[in-house]
mmCIF file of C-alpha atoms in Angstrom:
data_model
loop_
_atom_site.group_PDB
_atom_site.id
_atom_site.type_symbol
_atom_site.label_atom_id
_atom_site.label_comp_id
_atom_site.label_asym_id
_atom_site.label_seq_id
_atom_site.Cartn_x
_atom_site.Cartn_y
_atom_site.Cartn_z
ATOM 1 C CA MET A 1 0.000 0.000 0.000
ATOM 2 C CA THR A 2 1.340 3.455 -0.922
ATOM 3 C CA ALA A 3 1.529 5.935 1.932
ATOM 4 C CA THR A 4 -0.260 9.219 1.394
ATOM 5 C CA ARG A 5 0.845 12.555 2.733
ATOM 6 C CA SER A 6 -1.526 14.224 5.178
ATOM 7 C CA VAL A 7 -2.557 17.650 3.955
ATOM 8 C CA ARG A 8 -3.669 20.403 6.313
ATOM 9 C CA PRO A 9 -5.634 22.783 4.105
ATOM 10 C CA ALA A 10 -5.702 26.456 4.912
ATOM 11 C CA PRO A 11 -9.048 27.601 6.326
ATOM 12 C CA VAL A 12 -11.136 29.379 3.735
ATOM 13 C CA VAL A 13 -11.240 33.042 4.698
ATOM 14 C CA PRO A 14 -13.009 35.939 2.982
ATOM 15 C CA ARG A 15 -10.786 37.946 0.674
ATOM 16 C CA ALA A 16 -9.923 41.433 1.832
ATOM 17 C CA PRO A 17 -11.574 44.339 0.000
ATOM 18 C CA GLY A 18 -9.465 45.412 -2.951
ATOM 19 C CA ALA A 19 -7.516 42.143 -3.031
ATOM 20 C CA ARG A 20 -8.354 41.504 -6.683
ATOM 21 C CA THR A 21 -7.207 44.986 -7.699
ATOM 22 C CA ALA A 22 -3.995 44.575 -5.710
ATOM 23 C CA VAL A 23 -3.225 41.221 -7.335
ATOM 24 C CA ALA A 24 -3.932 42.642 -10.795
ATOM 25 C CA THR A 25 -1.581 45.567 -10.106
ATOM 26 C CA LEU A 26 1.159 43.251 -8.857
ATOM 27 C CA THR A 27 0.732 41.047 -11.922
ATOM 28 C CA LEU A 28 0.893 43.877 -14.450
ATOM 29 C CA THR A 29 3.876 45.596 -12.832
ATOM 30 C CA SER A 30 5.745 42.288 -12.490
ATOM 31 C CA LEU A 31 5.200 41.404 -16.150
ATOM 32 C CA ALA A 32 6.164 44.906 -17.279
ATOM 33 C CA VAL A 33 9.429 44.937 -15.320
ATOM 34 C CA ALA A 34 10.255 41.355 -16.347
ATOM 35 C CA ALA A 35 9.974 42.408 -19.997
ATOM 36 C CA PHE A 36 11.752 45.731 -19.491
ATOM 37 C CA ALA A 37 14.627 44.323 -17.446
ATOM 38 C CA VAL A 38 15.233 40.972 -19.147
ATOM 39 C CA LEU A 39 14.504 41.297 -22.869
ATOM 40 C CA PRO A 40 17.294 43.793 -23.671
ATOM 41 C CA TYR A 41 19.926 41.340 -22.387
ATOM 42 C CA LEU A 42 18.502 38.586 -24.599
ATOM 43 C CA THR A 43 18.414 40.680 -27.762
ATOM 44 C CA ALA A 44 21.812 42.412 -27.764
ATOM 45 C CA SER A 45 25.340 41.898 -26.468
ATOM 46 C CA LEU A 46 26.533 43.543 -23.269
ATOM 47 C CA PRO A 47 29.078 45.747 -25.099
ATOM 48 C CA ALA A 48 26.333 47.005 -27.431
ATOM 49 C CA LEU A 49 24.016 47.636 -24.487
ATOM 50 C CA ALA A 50 26.851 49.359 -22.607
ATOM 51 C CA ARG A 51 27.335 51.780 -25.518
ATOM 52 C CA ASP A 52 23.666 52.686 -25.231
ATOM 53 C CA ASP A 53 23.957 52.937 -21.423
ATOM 54 C CA VAL A 54 21.301 50.264 -20.848
ATOM 55 C CA GLY A 55 20.848 49.049 -17.275
ATOM 56 C CA LEU A 56 23.958 47.550 -15.701
ATOM 57 C CA ALA A 57 25.482 46.451 -19.013
ATOM 58 C CA ALA A 58 28.484 48.790 -18.684
ATOM 59 C CA ALA A 59 29.279 47.414 -15.233
ATOM 60 C CA TYR A 60 29.438 43.790 -16.414
ATOM 61 C CA ALA A 61 30.499 44.025 -20.067
ATOM 62 C CA GLY A 62 34.133 43.325 -19.239
ATOM 63 C CA ALA A 63 33.591 40.966 -16.307
ATOM 64 C CA PRO A 64 35.165 37.482 -16.095
ATOM 65 C CA GLY A 65 33.263 34.578 -17.606
ATOM 66 C CA PHE A 66 31.909 33.178 -14.341
ATOM 67 C CA VAL A 67 30.571 36.616 -13.371
ATOM 68 C CA LEU A 68 28.915 37.001 -16.780
ATOM 69 C CA GLY A 69 27.349 33.573 -16.364
ATOM 70 C CA ALA A 70 26.018 34.502 -12.929
ATOM 71 C CA PHE A 71 24.752 37.836 -14.266
ATOM 72 C CA TYR A 72 22.752 36.254 -17.088
ATOM 73 C CA ALA A 73 21.490 33.476 -14.797
ATOM 74 C CA HIS A 74 20.330 36.039 -12.238
ATOM 75 C CA VAL A 75 18.630 38.259 -14.826
ATOM 76 C CA VAL A 76 16.835 35.440 -16.644
ATOM 77 C CA ALA A 77 15.870 33.431 -13.542
ATOM 78 C CA GLY A 78 14.727 36.587 -11.769
ATOM 79 C CA GLY A 79 12.570 37.438 -14.778
ATOM 80 C CA VAL A 80 11.033 33.957 -14.801
ATOM 81 C CA ALA A 81 10.276 34.232 -11.073
ATOM 82 C CA LEU A 82 8.635 37.632 -11.629
ATOM 83 C CA VAL A 83 6.460 36.198 -14.398
ATOM 84 C CA CYS A 84 5.405 33.119 -12.403
ATOM 85 C CA ALA A 85 4.934 34.612 -8.933
ATOM 86 C CA PRO A 86 1.888 36.868 -9.380
ATOM 87 C CA PHE A 87 -0.147 34.116 -11.039
ATOM 88 C CA GLN A 88 0.304 32.057 -7.876
ATOM 89 C CA LEU A 89 -1.683 34.734 -6.051
ATOM 90 C CA TRP A 90 -4.803 34.268 -8.202
ATOM 91 C CA ALA A 91 -7.252 32.318 -6.037
ATOM 92 C CA GLY A 92 -9.400 31.381 -9.035
ATOM 93 C CA LEU A 93 -6.445 29.756 -10.784
ATOM 94 C CA ARG A 94 -5.630 27.732 -7.671
ATOM 95 C CA ARG A 95 -9.214 26.508 -7.341
ATOM 96 C CA ARG A 96 -10.023 25.795 -10.975
ATOM 97 C CA HIS A 97 -6.624 24.655 -12.234
ATOM 98 C CA PRO A 98 -4.619 23.243 -9.299
ATOM 99 C CA ALA A 99 -2.229 21.376 -11.620
ATOM 100 C CA VAL A 100 -1.272 24.664 -13.316
ATOM 101 C CA HIS A 101 -0.729 26.227 -9.897
ATOM 102 C CA ARG A 102 1.527 23.356 -8.832
ATOM 103 C CA TRP A 103 3.648 23.331 -11.977
ATOM 104 C CA THR A 104 3.966 27.109 -12.090
ATOM 105 C CA GLY A 105 5.029 26.950 -8.443
ATOM 106 C CA ARG A 106 7.724 24.391 -9.246
ATOM 107 C CA VAL A 107 9.075 26.607 -12.022
ATOM 108 C CA TYR A 108 9.034 29.530 -9.591
ATOM 109 C CA VAL A 109 10.968 27.617 -6.925
ATOM 110 C CA ALA A 110 13.569 26.512 -9.487
ATOM 111 C CA ALA A 111 13.914 30.074 -10.782
ATOM 112 C CA VAL A 112 14.433 31.441 -7.269
ATOM 113 C CA ALA A 113 17.049 28.768 -6.574
ATOM 114 C CA VAL A 114 19.011 29.724 -9.690
ATOM 115 C CA GLY A 115 18.487 33.462 -9.295
ATOM 116 C CA GLY A 116 19.316 33.467 -5.581
ATOM 117 C CA VAL A 117 22.544 31.500 -5.922
ATOM 118 C CA ALA A 118 23.591 33.617 -8.921
ATOM 119 C CA GLY A 119 22.789 36.736 -6.894
ATOM 120 C CA LEU A 120 25.138 35.585 -4.145
ATOM 121 C CA VAL A 121 27.897 35.184 -6.736
ATOM 122 C CA LEU A 122 27.307 38.765 -7.907
ATOM 123 C CA VAL A 123 27.208 40.309 -4.428
ATOM 124 C CA PRO A 124 30.981 40.912 -4.140
ATOM 125 C CA VAL A 125 31.049 42.773 -7.480
ATOM 126 C CA ASN A 126 27.822 44.770 -7.079
ATOM 127 C CA GLN A 127 27.752 48.466 -7.994
ATOM 128 C CA ALA A 128 26.697 49.798 -4.571
ATOM 129 C CA GLY A 129 29.807 48.897 -2.572
ATOM 130 C CA LEU A 130 29.593 47.651 1.010
ATOM 131 C CA VAL A 131 25.943 48.676 1.355
ATOM 132 C CA GLY A 132 25.179 46.607 -1.739
ATOM 133 C CA THR A 133 27.105 43.636 -0.394
ATOM 134 C CA LEU A 134 25.071 43.694 2.818
ATOM 135 C CA GLY A 135 21.708 44.611 1.316
ATOM 136 C CA PHE A 136 21.728 42.471 -1.808
ATOM 137 C CA GLY A 137 23.438 39.638 0.076
ATOM 138 C CA ALA A 138 20.699 39.616 2.712
ATOM 139 C CA LEU A 139 18.069 39.778 -0.030
ATOM 140 C CA ALA A 140 19.507 36.727 -1.811
ATOM 141 C CA VAL A 141 19.732 34.684 1.390
ATOM 142 C CA LEU A 142 16.199 35.569 2.525
ATOM 143 C CA TRP A 143 14.827 34.973 -0.972
ATOM 144 C CA LEU A 144 16.249 31.454 -0.986
ATOM 145 C CA TRP A 145 15.229 30.754 2.620
ATOM 146 C CA THR A 146 11.614 31.933 2.434
ATOM 147 C CA THR A 147 11.052 30.067 -0.825
ATOM 148 C CA TRP A 148 12.529 26.886 0.623
ATOM 149 C CA ARG A 149 10.323 27.191 3.713
ATOM 150 C CA GLY A 150 7.264 27.631 1.513
ATOM 151 C CA TYR A 151 8.159 24.621 -0.618
ATOM 152 C CA ARG A 152 8.919 22.483 2.442
ATOM 153 C CA ALA A 153 5.616 23.502 4.058
ATOM 154 C CA VAL A 154 3.500 22.403 1.101
ATOM 155 C CA ARG A 155 5.494 19.186 0.748
ATOM 156 C CA GLY A 156 4.641 18.559 4.395
ATOM 157 C CA GLY A 157 0.953 19.196 3.718
ATOM 158 C CA ASP A 158 0.697 22.514 5.609
ATOM 159 C CA VAL A 159 -1.047 24.735 3.075
ATOM 160 C CA ALA A 160 -1.522 27.650 5.493
ATOM 161 C CA ALA A 161 2.187 27.848 6.295
ATOM 162 C CA HIS A 162 2.940 27.467 2.588
ATOM 163 C CA GLN A 163 0.795 30.513 1.802
ATOM 164 C CA ASP A 164 2.484 32.561 4.521
ATOM 165 C CA TRP A 165 6.035 31.723 3.463
ATOM 166 C CA MET A 166 5.293 32.225 -0.218
ATOM 167 C CA THR A 167 3.818 35.641 0.579
ATOM 168 C CA ARG A 168 7.183 36.564 2.057
ATOM 169 C CA SER A 169 9.008 35.005 -0.885
ATOM 170 C CA PHE A 170 6.966 36.981 -3.405
ATOM 171 C CA ALA A 171 7.637 40.204 -1.486
ATOM 172 C CA LEU A 172 11.343 39.563 -2.037
ATOM 173 C CA THR A 173 10.855 38.610 -5.686
ATOM 174 C CA TYR A 174 8.974 41.884 -6.132
ATOM 175 C CA ALA A 175 12.164 43.704 -5.142
ATOM 176 C CA GLY A 176 12.946 43.514 -8.863
ATOM 177 C CA VAL A 177 10.052 45.936 -9.365
ATOM 178 C CA THR A 178 10.486 48.170 -6.332
ATOM 179 C CA LEU A 179 14.234 48.512 -7.006
ATOM 180 C CA ARG A 180 13.379 50.329 -10.222
ATOM 181 C CA LEU A 181 10.476 52.282 -8.757
ATOM 182 C CA TRP A 182 12.543 53.593 -5.839
ATOM 183 C CA THR A 183 15.560 54.386 -8.008
ATOM 184 C CA THR A 184 13.416 56.322 -10.482
ATOM 185 C CA ALA A 185 11.575 58.173 -7.705
ATOM 186 C CA LEU A 186 14.814 59.173 -5.978
ATOM 187 C CA VAL A 187 16.394 60.390 -9.214
ATOM 188 C CA VAL A 188 13.290 62.445 -10.010
ATOM 189 C CA ALA A 189 13.263 63.868 -6.472
ATOM 190 C CA GLN A 190 16.869 65.040 -6.881
ATOM 191 C CA ALA A 191 16.072 66.576 -10.249
ATOM 192 C CA LEU A 192 13.137 68.479 -8.773
ATOM 193 C CA ALA A 193 15.206 69.660 -5.804
ATOM 194 C CA LEU A 194 18.343 70.648 -7.705
ATOM 195 C CA GLY A 195 16.950 71.641 -11.086
ATOM 196 C CA ASP A 196 19.580 72.190 -13.789
ATOM 197 C CA ALA A 197 22.369 71.636 -11.265
ATOM 198 C CA VAL A 198 21.664 67.916 -11.035
ATOM 199 C CA ASP A 199 24.135 65.505 -12.632
ATOM 200 C CA PRO A 200 22.131 62.481 -13.902
ATOM 201 C CA GLU A 201 24.939 60.011 -13.239
ATOM 202 C CA VAL A 202 25.564 61.305 -9.726
ATOM 203 C CA ALA A 203 21.814 61.332 -9.031
ATOM 204 C CA PHE A 204 21.545 57.711 -10.149
ATOM 205 C CA ASP A 205 24.530 56.654 -8.021
ATOM 206 C CA ARG A 206 23.008 58.309 -4.969
ATOM 207 C CA ALA A 207 19.656 56.647 -5.578
ATOM 208 C CA TYR A 208 21.208 53.249 -6.237
ATOM 209 C CA ALA A 209 23.172 53.473 -2.990
ATOM 210 C CA LEU A 210 19.838 53.303 -1.118
ATOM 211 C CA ALA A 211 18.398 50.517 -3.286
ATOM 212 C CA PRO A 212 20.111 47.500 -1.656
ATOM 213 C CA PHE A 213 17.822 47.770 1.383
ATOM 214 C CA LEU A 214 15.035 50.070 0.193
ATOM 215 C CA SER A 215 14.103 47.663 -2.603
ATOM 216 C CA TRP A 216 13.059 44.832 -0.288
ATOM 217 C CA VAL A 217 12.793 45.806 3.391
ATOM 218 C CA PRO A 218 9.481 47.727 2.994
ATOM 219 C CA ASN A 219 8.151 44.845 0.854
ATOM 220 C CA LEU A 220 8.927 42.335 3.577
ATOM 221 C CA VAL A 221 7.324 44.526 6.249
ATOM 222 C CA VAL A 222 4.121 44.722 4.194
ATOM 223 C CA ALA A 223 4.221 40.955 3.604
ATOM 224 C CA GLU A 224 4.563 40.289 7.330
ATOM 225 C CA LEU A 225 1.592 42.528 8.082
ATOM 226 C CA LEU A 226 -0.458 40.621 5.499
ATOM 227 C CA VAL A 227 0.606 37.283 6.987
ATOM 228 C CA ARG A 228 -0.399 38.393 10.477
ATOM 229 C CA ARG A 229 -3.755 39.697 9.253
ATOM 230 C CA ARG A 230 -4.386 36.454 7.375
ATOM 231 C CA ARG A 231 -3.610 34.435 10.510
ATOM 232 C CA ALA A 232 -6.028 36.554 12.535
ATOM 233 C CA ARG A 233 -8.759 36.039 9.942
ATOM 234 C CA ARG A 234 -8.088 32.297 9.899
ATOM 235 C CA GLY A 235 -8.471 32.225 13.655
ATOM 236 C CA ALA A 236 -11.730 34.188 13.504
ATOM 237 C CA THR A 237 -13.052 31.850 10.801
ATOM 238 C CA ALA A 238 -12.118 28.787 12.865
ATOM 239 C CA VAL A 239 -13.914 30.205 15.915
ATOM 240 C CA ARG A 240 -17.087 30.875 13.923
ATOM 241 C CA SER A 241 -16.949 27.384 12.405
ATOM 242 C CA SER A 242 -16.299 25.426 15.591
ATOM 243 C CA GLY A 243 -17.628 27.660 18.329
ATOM 244 C CA ARG A 244 -14.343 27.075 20.183
ATOM 245 C CA PRO A 245 -11.250 29.265 20.428
ATOM 246 C CA ALA A 246 -8.802 28.360 17.661
ATOM 247 C CA GLN A 247 -5.403 26.938 18.530
ATOM 248 C CA ARG A 248 -2.613 29.452 18.281
ATOM 249 C CA THR A 249 -0.499 29.104 15.177
ATOM 250 C CA SER A 250 3.054 27.993 15.803
ATOM 251 C CA PRO A 251 5.496 30.865 15.281
ATOM 252 C CA ASP A 252 7.530 28.507 13.091
ATOM 253 C CA SER A 253 4.758 28.236 10.475
#
């Protein structure tokens, strides 16, 4: 007889107002940045992109082979993760097409594994110095860890913990979007404050110096607030269903 894995489904809780709009916004911005950030590197060489001052091409055009390999692996895998992640948030897709949800999730986990390890290789040669080493290094480690915890939770049959950990993982994946939003906003703020005196390259360097932490720390804070609110709603749903106080969720889940 084949043993079956016990699955602890997450309690069904009402969706928060505006959840559908939020998911749609996350999906559209993730797809847009994945196309904007990845496609140029797949359609032209780094030297050609460096001449046109595209992205980080100039910083890596002359890098050693193993760094170039890590750079392309990080860019492509990060783009794949950005494409896959938001679709995992669509409740209708999970309900109506669970096989699609599972396979998309496996692709996402593989992409994070490749992108996270490649990111760690790039950390020592990042363009933000020591702050970048600390910020982007922490991002890569947490990205790998939260995704692993989410995968391990669902393999163990704990769907609720899986949802919580994957919420954190997606918040870190979304750093690919917020990195560009924050950098653009900070450059524009300097231009508005300094007018014609602003040097675009200096303004970008200043903005990028804040990106290693600003790109993901606020995301993770928001994700944690969402996880805590979801746990509270699960508990309230369990109380209404059973008439008894719900058991406290283990802090490890």
